[in-house]
Amino acid sequence: MRMHKKGHLEERLAACGDILTMADLCQKNMKLAAERKEYLSLEKIFGNDNEVHLEIGCGKGAFVNTMAQLHPDVNFVAVEKISNVLIEACEQTLSCGLANVHYLNCAAEVLPKYFPQGSVSRIYLNFSNPLPKLGYVRQRLTNPRFLAIYADILKEGGEIWQKTDDEPFFDYSLACFRECGFEIISVCRDLAAQPFEGNVVTEHERRFMSEGKKIFRAVVKRS
């Protein structure tokens, strides 16, 4: 289903300019785009040198905004390539008056353009599209080509926290984590049966649980 463009989208995005970095989404050569460095000045953006957590695919922002309220001593950068969705997250941040959230409108392929090596302490991958067709394997956000990007921008000992409702995708991700040298810290195959303290339930998670689906979770560490 094609998504209808939000009304006055450009004006609304412009109004969020203080908390939003817009990327060139028309760039066809992602590798070339990533090589043209435009590092985010994180200390300038946030006014401090607190650790940085990155959510890739933040959707409408419920997770990152809740996390930011619970952890005011952490700086959060949320990435979403669909500006039509991202605007809702940005406006929610402004409405909540949060100073520790910044948004980046780009594809995951160009993250090295904006983040220097070892600048991120944790990455969240919440309910990424599993893209089950074999022809889309390279587009999965836990494919080795993306894990190489994450390993580069993560600090030594930095973590990836993944949640998904798709077991084949989860097993694929675990295999890729191991293949790419990440240390598996924890694996949960039914989050409802094995909850963890401080869990922030995402919109997808709440819906999937109400449908009786299992939620799979993994924490892995960059060695």
Coordinates of N, CA and C in Angstrom, one line a residue:
M1 N 0.8 -1.2 0.0 CA 0.0 0.0 0.0 C 0.9 1.2 0.0
R2 N 0.6 2.2 -0.9 CA 1.4 3.4 -1.0 C 1.0 4.4 0.1
M3 N 2.0 4.9 0.8 CA 1.7 5.8 1.9 C 1.4 7.2 1.3
H4 N 0.3 7.8 1.8 CA 0.0 9.2 1.4 C 1.0 10.2 2.1
K5 N 1.4 11.2 1.3 CA 2.3 12.2 1.9 C 1.6 13.0 2.9
K6 N 2.2 13.2 4.1 CA 1.6 14.0 5.1 C 1.4 15.5 4.6
G7 N 0.4 16.1 5.1 CA 0.1 17.5 4.8 C 1.2 18.4 5.3
H8 N 1.6 19.4 4.4 CA 2.6 20.4 4.8 C 3.9 19.7 5.3
L9 N 4.3 18.6 4.7 CA 5.4 17.9 5.2 C 6.7 18.7 5.2
E10 N 7.0 19.4 4.1 CA 8.2 20.1 4.1 C 8.3 21.2 5.2
E11 N 7.2 21.9 5.4 CA 7.2 22.9 6.4 C 7.3 22.3 7.8
R12 N 6.7 21.2 8.0 CA 6.8 20.5 9.3 C 8.2 20.0 9.6
L13 N 8.9 19.5 8.5 CA 10.3 19.1 8.7 C 11.2 20.3 9.0
A14 N 10.9 21.4 8.3 CA 11.7 22.6 8.5 C 11.6 23.1 10.0
A15 N 10.4 22.9 10.5 CA 10.1 23.4 11.9 C 10.9 22.5 12.9
C16 N 11.3 21.3 12.5 CA 12.0 20.4 13.4 C 13.5 20.5 13.1
G17 N 14.0 21.5 12.4 CA 15.3 21.6 12.0 C 16.4 21.5 13.1
D18 N 16.0 21.9 14.3 CA 17.0 21.9 15.4 C 17.3 20.5 15.9
I19 N 16.4 19.6 15.6 CA 16.6 18.2 16.1 C 16.7 17.2 14.9
L20 N 16.8 17.7 13.7 CA 16.8 16.8 12.6 C 17.9 17.2 11.6
T21 N 18.6 16.1 11.1 CA 19.6 16.3 10.1 C 19.0 15.6 8.8
M22 N 18.8 16.3 7.8 CA 18.2 15.7 6.6 C 19.4 15.3 5.6
A23 N 19.3 14.0 5.2 CA 20.4 13.5 4.3 C 19.9 13.6 2.8
D24 N 20.8 13.4 1.9 CA 20.4 13.4 0.5 C 19.9 12.0 0.1
L25 N 18.6 11.8 0.2 CA 18.1 10.5 0.0 C 18.0 10.2 -1.5
C26 N 18.3 11.1 -2.4 CA 18.3 10.8 -3.8 C 19.6 10.3 -4.3
Q27 N 20.6 10.2 -3.4 CA 21.9 9.7 -3.8 C 21.8 8.2 -4.2
K28 N 22.1 7.9 -5.4 CA 22.0 6.5 -5.9 C 23.2 5.7 -5.5
N29 N 24.4 6.3 -5.5 CA 25.6 5.6 -5.1 C 25.8 5.7 -3.6
M30 N 25.3 4.7 -2.8 CA 25.4 4.8 -1.4 C 26.8 4.7 -0.9
K31 N 27.6 4.0 -1.6 CA 29.0 3.8 -1.1 C 29.7 5.2 -1.3
L32 N 29.5 5.8 -2.4 CA 30.1 7.1 -2.6 C 29.6 8.2 -1.6
A33 N 28.3 8.1 -1.3 CA 27.7 9.0 -0.3 C 28.3 8.8 1.0
A34 N 28.6 7.6 1.4 CA 29.1 7.3 2.7 C 30.6 7.8 2.9
E35 N 31.3 7.8 1.7 CA 32.7 8.2 1.8 C 32.8 9.7 1.9
R36 N 31.8 10.5 1.6 CA 31.8 11.9 1.7 C 31.4 12.3 3.1
K37 N 32.4 12.3 4.0 CA 32.1 12.5 5.4 C 31.5 13.8 5.8
E38 N 30.5 13.8 6.6 CA 29.8 14.9 7.2 C 29.5 14.6 8.6
Y39 N 30.5 14.3 9.4 CA 30.2 13.8 10.8 C 29.3 14.7 11.5
L40 N 28.3 14.1 12.2 CA 27.5 14.9 13.1 C 28.4 15.4 14.3
S41 N 28.3 16.6 14.6 CA 29.0 17.2 15.8 C 28.1 16.9 17.0
L42 N 28.3 15.7 17.6 CA 27.4 15.2 18.6 C 27.5 16.0 19.9
E43 N 28.7 16.4 20.3 CA 28.8 17.3 21.5 C 28.1 18.6 21.3
K44 N 28.2 19.1 20.1 CA 27.6 20.4 19.8 C 26.0 20.2 19.8
I45 N 25.6 19.1 19.1 CA 24.1 18.9 19.1 C 23.5 18.7 20.5
F46 N 24.2 18.0 21.3 CA 23.6 17.7 22.6 C 24.1 18.5 23.8
G47 N 25.2 19.2 23.5 CA 25.8 20.1 24.6 C 26.5 19.4 25.7
N48 N 26.9 18.1 25.4 CA 27.6 17.3 26.4 C 28.3 16.2 25.7
D49 N 29.1 15.4 26.4 CA 29.8 14.3 25.9 C 29.3 12.9 26.4
N50 N 28.0 12.9 26.7 CA 27.4 11.6 27.2 C 27.4 10.6 26.1
E51 N 27.3 9.3 26.5 CA 27.3 8.2 25.5 C 26.2 8.3 24.6
V52 N 26.4 7.8 23.4 CA 25.4 7.9 22.3 C 24.8 6.5 22.0
H53 N 23.5 6.4 22.0 CA 22.8 5.2 21.5 C 22.1 5.6 20.2
L54 N 22.0 4.6 19.3 CA 21.5 4.8 18.0 C 20.4 3.8 17.7
E55 N 19.2 4.3 17.3 CA 18.2 3.4 16.8 C 18.1 3.5 15.3
I56 N 18.1 2.3 14.7 CA 18.0 2.3 13.2 C 16.7 1.8 12.8
G57 N 15.9 2.7 12.2 CA 14.5 2.4 11.8 C 13.6 2.7 13.0
C58 N 13.5 4.0 13.3 CA 12.8 4.4 14.5 C 11.3 4.6 14.3
G59 N 10.8 4.5 13.1 CA 9.4 4.7 12.8 C 8.8 6.0 13.4
K60 N 7.7 5.9 14.1 CA 7.1 7.1 14.6 C 7.6 7.5 16.0
G61 N 8.7 6.9 16.4 CA 9.5 7.4 17.6 C 9.1 7.0 19.0
A62 N 8.1 6.1 19.1 CA 7.6 5.8 20.5 C 8.8 5.3 21.3
F63 N 9.6 4.4 20.8 CA 10.7 3.8 21.5 C 11.7 4.8 21.9
V64 N 12.2 5.5 21.0 CA 13.3 6.4 21.3 C 12.9 7.5 22.2
N65 N 11.7 8.0 22.1 CA 11.2 9.1 23.0 C 11.0 8.6 24.4
T66 N 10.5 7.4 24.5 CA 10.4 6.8 25.9 C 11.7 6.5 26.5
M67 N 12.7 6.0 25.7 CA 14.0 5.7 26.2 C 14.7 7.0 26.7
A68 N 14.5 8.1 25.9 CA 15.1 9.4 26.2 C 14.6 9.9 27.5
Q69 N 13.3 9.7 27.8 CA 12.7 10.2 29.0 C 13.3 9.4 30.2
L70 N 13.4 8.1 30.0 CA 13.9 7.2 31.1 C 15.4 7.3 31.3
H71 N 16.1 7.8 30.3 CA 17.6 7.8 30.4 C 18.1 9.2 30.0
P72 N 17.9 10.2 30.8 CA 18.2 11.6 30.4 C 19.8 11.8 30.3
D73 N 20.5 10.9 30.8 CA 22.0 11.0 30.8 C 22.6 10.3 29.5
V74 N 21.7 9.8 28.6 CA 22.2 9.2 27.4 C 21.7 10.0 26.2
N75 N 22.5 10.2 25.2 CA 22.1 10.9 24.0 C 21.6 9.9 23.0
F76 N 20.5 10.1 22.3 CA 19.9 9.2 21.4 C 19.9 9.8 20.0
V77 N 20.3 9.1 19.0 CA 20.2 9.4 17.6 C 19.3 8.4 17.0
A78 N 18.2 8.8 16.4 CA 17.2 7.9 15.7 C 17.3 8.1 14.2
V79 N 17.4 7.0 13.5 CA 17.5 7.0 12.1 C 16.2 6.5 11.4
E80 N 15.7 7.2 10.5 CA 14.6 6.7 9.7 C 14.7 7.3 8.3
K81 N 14.6 6.5 7.3 CA 14.7 7.0 5.9 C 13.4 7.5 5.3
I82 N 12.3 7.2 5.9 CA 11.0 7.6 5.4 C 10.6 8.9 6.1
S83 N 10.8 10.0 5.5 CA 10.5 11.3 6.2 C 9.0 11.5 6.5
N84 N 8.1 10.8 5.7 CA 6.7 10.8 6.0 C 6.3 10.2 7.3
V85 N 7.2 9.3 7.8 CA 7.0 8.6 9.1 C 7.8 9.4 10.2
L86 N 9.0 9.8 9.8 CA 9.9 10.5 10.7 C 9.3 11.7 11.3
I87 N 8.5 12.4 10.6 CA 8.0 13.7 11.1 C 7.2 13.5 12.4
E88 N 6.5 12.4 12.5 CA 5.7 12.2 13.7 C 6.6 12.0 14.9
A89 N 7.8 11.3 14.7 CA 8.7 11.1 15.8 C 9.3 12.4 16.2
C90 N 9.7 13.2 15.2 CA 10.3 14.5 15.5 C 9.3 15.4 16.3
E91 N 8.1 15.5 15.9 CA 7.1 16.3 16.5 C 6.8 15.8 18.0
Q92 N 6.9 14.5 18.1 CA 6.7 14.0 19.5 C 7.8 14.4 20.4
T93 N 9.0 14.4 19.9 CA 10.2 14.8 20.7 C 10.0 16.3 21.1
L94 N 9.6 17.1 20.2 CA 9.4 18.5 20.5 C 8.3 18.7 21.5
S95 N 7.3 17.9 21.3 CA 6.1 18.0 22.3 C 6.5 17.6 23.7
C96 N 7.4 16.7 23.8 CA 7.9 16.2 25.1 C 9.0 17.1 25.7
G97 N 9.5 18.0 24.9 CA 10.6 18.9 25.3 C 11.9 18.2 25.6
L98 N 12.2 17.1 24.9 CA 13.4 16.3 25.1 C 14.6 16.9 24.4
A99 N 15.7 17.1 25.2 CA 16.9 17.7 24.6 C 17.9 16.6 24.3
N100 N 17.6 15.3 24.5 CA 18.6 14.3 24.3 C 18.3 13.3 23.1
V101 N 17.5 13.9 22.2 CA 17.1 13.1 21.0 C 17.4 13.9 19.7
H102 N 18.1 13.3 18.8 CA 18.3 13.9 17.5 C 18.0 12.9 16.4
Y103 N 17.5 13.4 15.3 CA 17.0 12.5 14.2 C 17.9 12.7 12.9
L104 N 18.0 11.6 12.3 CA 18.8 11.5 11.0 C 18.0 10.9 10.0
N105 N 17.7 11.6 8.9 CA 16.8 11.1 7.8 C 17.7 10.5 6.7
C106 N 18.1 9.2 6.9 CA 19.0 8.6 5.9 C 18.8 7.1 5.9
A107 N 19.4 6.5 4.9 CA 19.4 5.0 4.9 C 20.6 4.5 5.7
A108 N 20.5 3.3 6.2 CA 21.6 2.7 7.0 C 22.9 2.6 6.3
E109 N 22.9 2.5 5.0 CA 24.1 2.4 4.2 C 25.0 3.6 4.3
V110 N 24.5 4.7 4.6 CA 25.3 5.9 4.7 C 25.6 6.4 6.1
L111 N 25.4 5.5 7.1 CA 25.8 5.9 8.5 C 27.2 6.3 8.6
P112 N 28.2 5.6 7.9 CA 29.6 6.0 8.1 C 29.8 7.5 7.7
K113 N 29.0 8.1 6.9 CA 29.1 9.5 6.5 C 28.9 10.4 7.7
Y114 N 28.1 9.9 8.7 CA 27.7 10.8 9.8 C 28.3 10.5 11.1
F115 N 28.8 9.2 11.3 CA 29.3 8.8 12.5 C 30.8 8.4 12.4
P116 N 31.7 9.0 13.1 CA 33.1 8.5 13.1 C 33.3 7.2 13.8
Q117 N 34.4 6.5 13.6 CA 34.7 5.3 14.2 C 34.5 5.4 15.7
G118 N 33.9 4.3 16.3 CA 33.9 4.2 17.8 C 33.1 5.3 18.5
S119 N 32.1 5.9 17.8 CA 31.4 7.0 18.5 C 30.0 6.6 19.1
V120 N 29.6 5.3 18.9 CA 28.3 4.9 19.4 C 28.5 3.8 20.4
S121 N 27.7 3.8 21.5 CA 27.8 2.8 22.5 C 26.9 1.7 22.4
R122 N 25.7 2.0 21.8 CA 24.7 0.9 21.6 C 23.9 1.2 20.4
I123 N 23.5 0.1 19.7 CA 22.6 0.2 18.5 C 21.3 -0.6 18.8
Y124 N 20.2 -0.1 18.5 CA 18.9 -0.8 18.6 C 18.4 -1.1 17.2
L125 N 18.0 -2.4 17.0 CA 17.3 -2.8 15.8 C 16.0 -3.4 16.2
N126 N 15.0 -2.6 16.2 CA 13.7 -3.0 16.7 C 12.7 -3.4 15.5
F127 N 12.5 -4.7 15.4 CA 11.5 -5.2 14.4 C 11.8 -4.7 13.0
S128 N 13.1 -4.8 12.6 CA 13.5 -4.5 11.3 C 12.7 -5.4 10.3
N129 N 12.5 -4.9 9.1 CA 11.9 -5.7 8.0 C 12.7 -6.9 7.8
P130 N 12.1 -8.1 7.9 CA 12.9 -9.4 7.7 C 13.2 -9.7 6.3
L131 N 12.5 -9.1 5.4 CA 12.8 -9.3 3.9 C 13.1 -10.7 3.6
P132 N 12.1 -11.6 3.7 CA 12.3 -13.0 3.6 C 12.7 -13.5 2.2
K133 N 12.4 -12.8 1.1 CA 12.8 -13.2 -0.2 C 14.3 -13.2 -0.4
L134 N 14.9 -14.3 -1.0 CA 16.3 -14.4 -1.1 C 16.9 -13.2 -1.9
G135 N 16.2 -12.7 -2.8 CA 16.7 -11.6 -3.6 C 17.0 -10.3 -2.7
Y136 N 16.5 -10.3 -1.5 CA 16.6 -9.1 -0.7 C 17.5 -9.3 0.5
V137 N 18.3 -10.4 0.5 CA 19.1 -10.8 1.6 C 20.1 -9.6 2.0
R138 N 20.7 -9.0 1.0 CA 21.7 -8.0 1.2 C 21.0 -6.7 1.9
Q139 N 19.7 -6.6 1.8 CA 19.0 -5.4 2.3 C 18.6 -5.6 3.8
R140 N 18.8 -6.8 4.3 CA 18.4 -7.1 5.7 C 19.4 -6.3 6.6
L141 N 18.9 -5.7 7.7 CA 19.8 -4.8 8.5 C 20.8 -5.6 9.4
T142 N 20.7 -6.9 9.3 CA 21.7 -7.7 10.0 C 22.6 -8.5 9.0
N143 N 22.5 -8.1 7.8 CA 23.4 -8.7 6.8 C 24.8 -8.3 7.1
P144 N 25.8 -9.1 6.8 CA 27.2 -8.7 7.1 C 27.6 -7.4 6.6
R145 N 27.1 -6.9 5.4 CA 27.5 -5.6 5.0 C 27.1 -4.5 5.9
F146 N 25.9 -4.6 6.6 CA 25.5 -3.7 7.6 C 26.3 -3.9 8.9
L147 N 26.5 -5.1 9.3 CA 27.2 -5.4 10.5 C 28.6 -4.8 10.5
A148 N 29.2 -4.8 9.3 CA 30.6 -4.2 9.1 C 30.5 -2.7 9.4
I149 N 29.4 -2.0 9.0 CA 29.2 -0.6 9.3 C 29.0 -0.4 10.8
Y150 N 28.2 -1.3 11.5 CA 27.9 -1.1 12.9 C 29.2 -1.4 13.7
A151 N 30.0 -2.3 13.3 CA 31.3 -2.6 14.0 C 32.2 -1.4 13.9
D152 N 32.1 -0.7 12.8 CA 33.0 0.4 12.6 C 32.6 1.6 13.5
I153 N 31.3 1.9 13.6 CA 30.9 3.0 14.4 C 30.7 2.7 15.9
L154 N 30.6 1.5 16.3 CA 30.5 1.1 17.7 C 31.8 1.2 18.4
K155 N 31.8 1.6 19.7 CA 32.9 1.5 20.5 C 33.3 0.1 20.8
E156 N 34.6 -0.1 21.2 CA 35.0 -1.5 21.6 C 34.1 -1.9 22.8
G157 N 33.5 -3.0 22.7 CA 32.5 -3.4 23.8 C 31.1 -2.9 23.6
G158 N 30.9 -2.1 22.5 CA 29.6 -1.6 22.2 C 28.6 -2.7 21.9
E159 N 27.3 -2.5 22.1 CA 26.4 -3.6 21.9 C 25.3 -3.3 20.8
I160 N 24.8 -4.4 20.3 CA 23.6 -4.3 19.4 C 22.5 -5.0 20.2
W161 N 21.3 -4.4 20.3 CA 20.1 -5.0 20.9 C 19.1 -5.2 19.8
Q162 N 18.7 -6.4 19.6 CA 17.8 -6.7 18.5 C 16.5 -7.3 19.0
K163 N 15.4 -6.9 18.5 CA 14.1 -7.5 18.7 C 13.4 -7.8 17.4
T164 N 12.8 -9.0 17.3 CA 12.0 -9.3 16.1 C 10.9 -10.3 16.4
D165 N 9.9 -10.4 15.6 CA 8.9 -11.4 15.8 C 9.1 -12.5 14.8
D166 N 10.1 -12.4 14.0 CA 10.3 -13.3 12.8 C 11.5 -14.3 13.2
E167 N 11.1 -15.6 13.5 CA 12.1 -16.5 14.0 C 13.2 -16.8 12.9
P168 N 12.8 -17.1 11.6 CA 13.9 -17.3 10.6 C 14.8 -16.1 10.5
F169 N 14.3 -14.9 10.5 CA 15.2 -13.7 10.5 C 16.1 -13.7 11.7
F170 N 15.5 -14.0 12.9 CA 16.3 -14.0 14.1 C 17.5 -15.0 14.0
D171 N 17.2 -16.2 13.5 CA 18.2 -17.2 13.3 C 19.3 -16.8 12.3
Y172 N 18.8 -16.2 11.2 CA 19.7 -15.6 10.3 C 20.6 -14.6 10.9
S173 N 20.0 -13.7 11.7 CA 20.8 -12.6 12.4 C 21.8 -13.2 13.3
L174 N 21.5 -14.2 14.1 CA 22.4 -14.8 15.0 C 23.6 -15.4 14.3
A175 N 23.3 -16.0 13.1 CA 24.4 -16.6 12.3 C 25.3 -15.5 11.8
C176 N 24.7 -14.4 11.4 CA 25.5 -13.3 10.8 C 26.4 -12.6 11.9
F177 N 25.8 -12.5 13.1 CA 26.5 -11.9 14.2 C 27.8 -12.7 14.5
R178 N 27.6 -14.0 14.6 CA 28.7 -14.9 14.8 C 29.8 -14.9 13.7
E179 N 29.3 -14.9 12.5 CA 30.1 -14.8 11.3 C 31.0 -13.6 11.3
C180 N 30.4 -12.5 11.8 CA 31.1 -11.2 11.7 C 31.9 -10.9 13.0
G181 N 32.0 -11.8 13.9 CA 32.9 -11.7 15.1 C 32.2 -11.0 16.3
F182 N 30.9 -10.9 16.3 CA 30.2 -10.3 17.5 C 30.1 -11.4 18.5
E183 N 30.2 -11.0 19.8 CA 30.0 -11.9 20.9 C 28.6 -12.0 21.3
I184 N 28.0 -13.2 21.3 CA 26.6 -13.3 21.7 C 26.5 -13.2 23.2
I185 N 25.8 -12.2 23.7 CA 25.7 -12.0 25.2 C 24.4 -12.7 25.7
S186 N 23.3 -12.5 25.0 CA 22.1 -13.2 25.5 C 21.2 -13.4 24.3
V187 N 20.4 -14.5 24.4 CA 19.4 -14.9 23.4 C 18.1 -15.3 24.1
C188 N 17.0 -14.6 23.7 CA 15.7 -14.9 24.3 C 14.8 -15.3 23.1
R189 N 14.1 -16.4 23.3 CA 13.1 -16.8 22.2 C 11.7 -16.6 22.6
D190 N 11.4 -16.0 23.7 CA 10.0 -15.7 24.1 C 10.1 -14.6 25.2
L191 N 10.1 -13.4 24.7 CA 10.3 -12.2 25.7 C 9.1 -12.2 26.7
A192 N 7.9 -12.6 26.3 CA 6.8 -12.6 27.3 C 7.1 -13.5 28.5
A193 N 7.8 -14.7 28.2 CA 8.1 -15.6 29.2 C 9.4 -15.3 29.9
Q194 N 10.2 -14.5 29.3 CA 11.5 -14.1 29.9 C 11.7 -12.6 29.8
P195 N 10.9 -11.8 30.5 CA 11.0 -10.4 30.4 C 12.3 -9.9 31.1
F196 N 12.8 -8.7 30.7 CA 13.9 -8.1 31.4 C 13.6 -6.8 31.9
E197 N 14.3 -6.4 33.0 CA 14.0 -5.1 33.6 C 14.3 -4.0 32.7
G198 N 13.5 -3.0 32.6 CA 13.7 -1.8 31.8 C 13.3 -1.9 30.4
N199 N 12.6 -3.0 30.0 CA 12.2 -3.2 28.6 C 11.2 -2.1 28.3
V200 N 11.5 -1.5 27.2 CA 10.5 -0.5 26.6 C 9.8 -1.2 25.4
V201 N 8.5 -1.3 25.6 CA 7.7 -2.1 24.6 C 7.4 -1.2 23.4
T202 N 7.8 -1.6 22.2 CA 7.5 -0.8 21.0 C 6.1 -1.0 20.5
E203 N 5.7 -0.2 19.6 CA 4.4 -0.3 19.0 C 4.2 -1.7 18.4
H204 N 5.2 -2.1 17.6 CA 5.1 -3.5 17.0 C 5.0 -4.6 18.0
E205 N 5.9 -4.4 19.0 CA 5.9 -5.5 20.1 C 4.6 -5.6 20.8
R206 N 4.0 -4.5 21.1 CA 2.7 -4.6 21.8 C 1.6 -5.3 20.9
R207 N 1.6 -4.9 19.6 CA 0.7 -5.5 18.7 C 0.9 -7.0 18.5
F208 N 2.2 -7.4 18.3 CA 2.5 -8.8 18.1 C 2.2 -9.6 19.3
M209 N 2.5 -9.1 20.5 CA 2.2 -9.9 21.7 C 0.7 -10.1 21.9
S210 N -0.1 -9.0 21.5 CA -1.6 -9.2 21.6 C -2.1 -10.2 20.6
E211 N -1.3 -10.5 19.6 CA -1.7 -11.5 18.6 C -1.2 -12.9 19.0
G212 N -0.5 -12.9 20.1 CA 0.1 -14.2 20.6 C 1.4 -14.6 19.9
K213 N 2.0 -13.7 19.3 CA 3.3 -14.0 18.6 C 4.4 -13.9 19.6
K214 N 5.4 -14.8 19.4 CA 6.6 -14.7 20.3 C 7.5 -13.6 19.8
I215 N 8.2 -12.9 20.8 CA 9.2 -11.9 20.5 C 10.5 -12.5 20.8
F216 N 11.4 -12.3 19.8 CA 12.8 -12.8 19.9 C 13.7 -11.7 20.2
R217 N 14.7 -11.9 21.1 CA 15.6 -10.8 21.4 C 17.0 -11.3 21.6
A218 N 18.0 -10.5 21.1 CA 19.4 -10.9 21.2 C 20.2 -9.6 21.6
V219 N 21.2 -9.8 22.4 CA 22.2 -8.8 22.7 C 23.5 -9.3 22.3
V220 N 24.2 -8.6 21.5 CA 25.5 -9.0 21.1 C 26.5 -7.8 21.3
K221 N 27.8 -8.2 21.4 CA 28.8 -7.2 21.7 C 29.9 -7.2 20.7
R222 N 30.4 -6.0 20.3 CA 31.6 -5.8 19.5 C 32.8 -6.1 20.3
S223 N 33.6 -7.1 19.8 CA 34.8 -7.5 20.6 C 35.9 -6.6 20.2

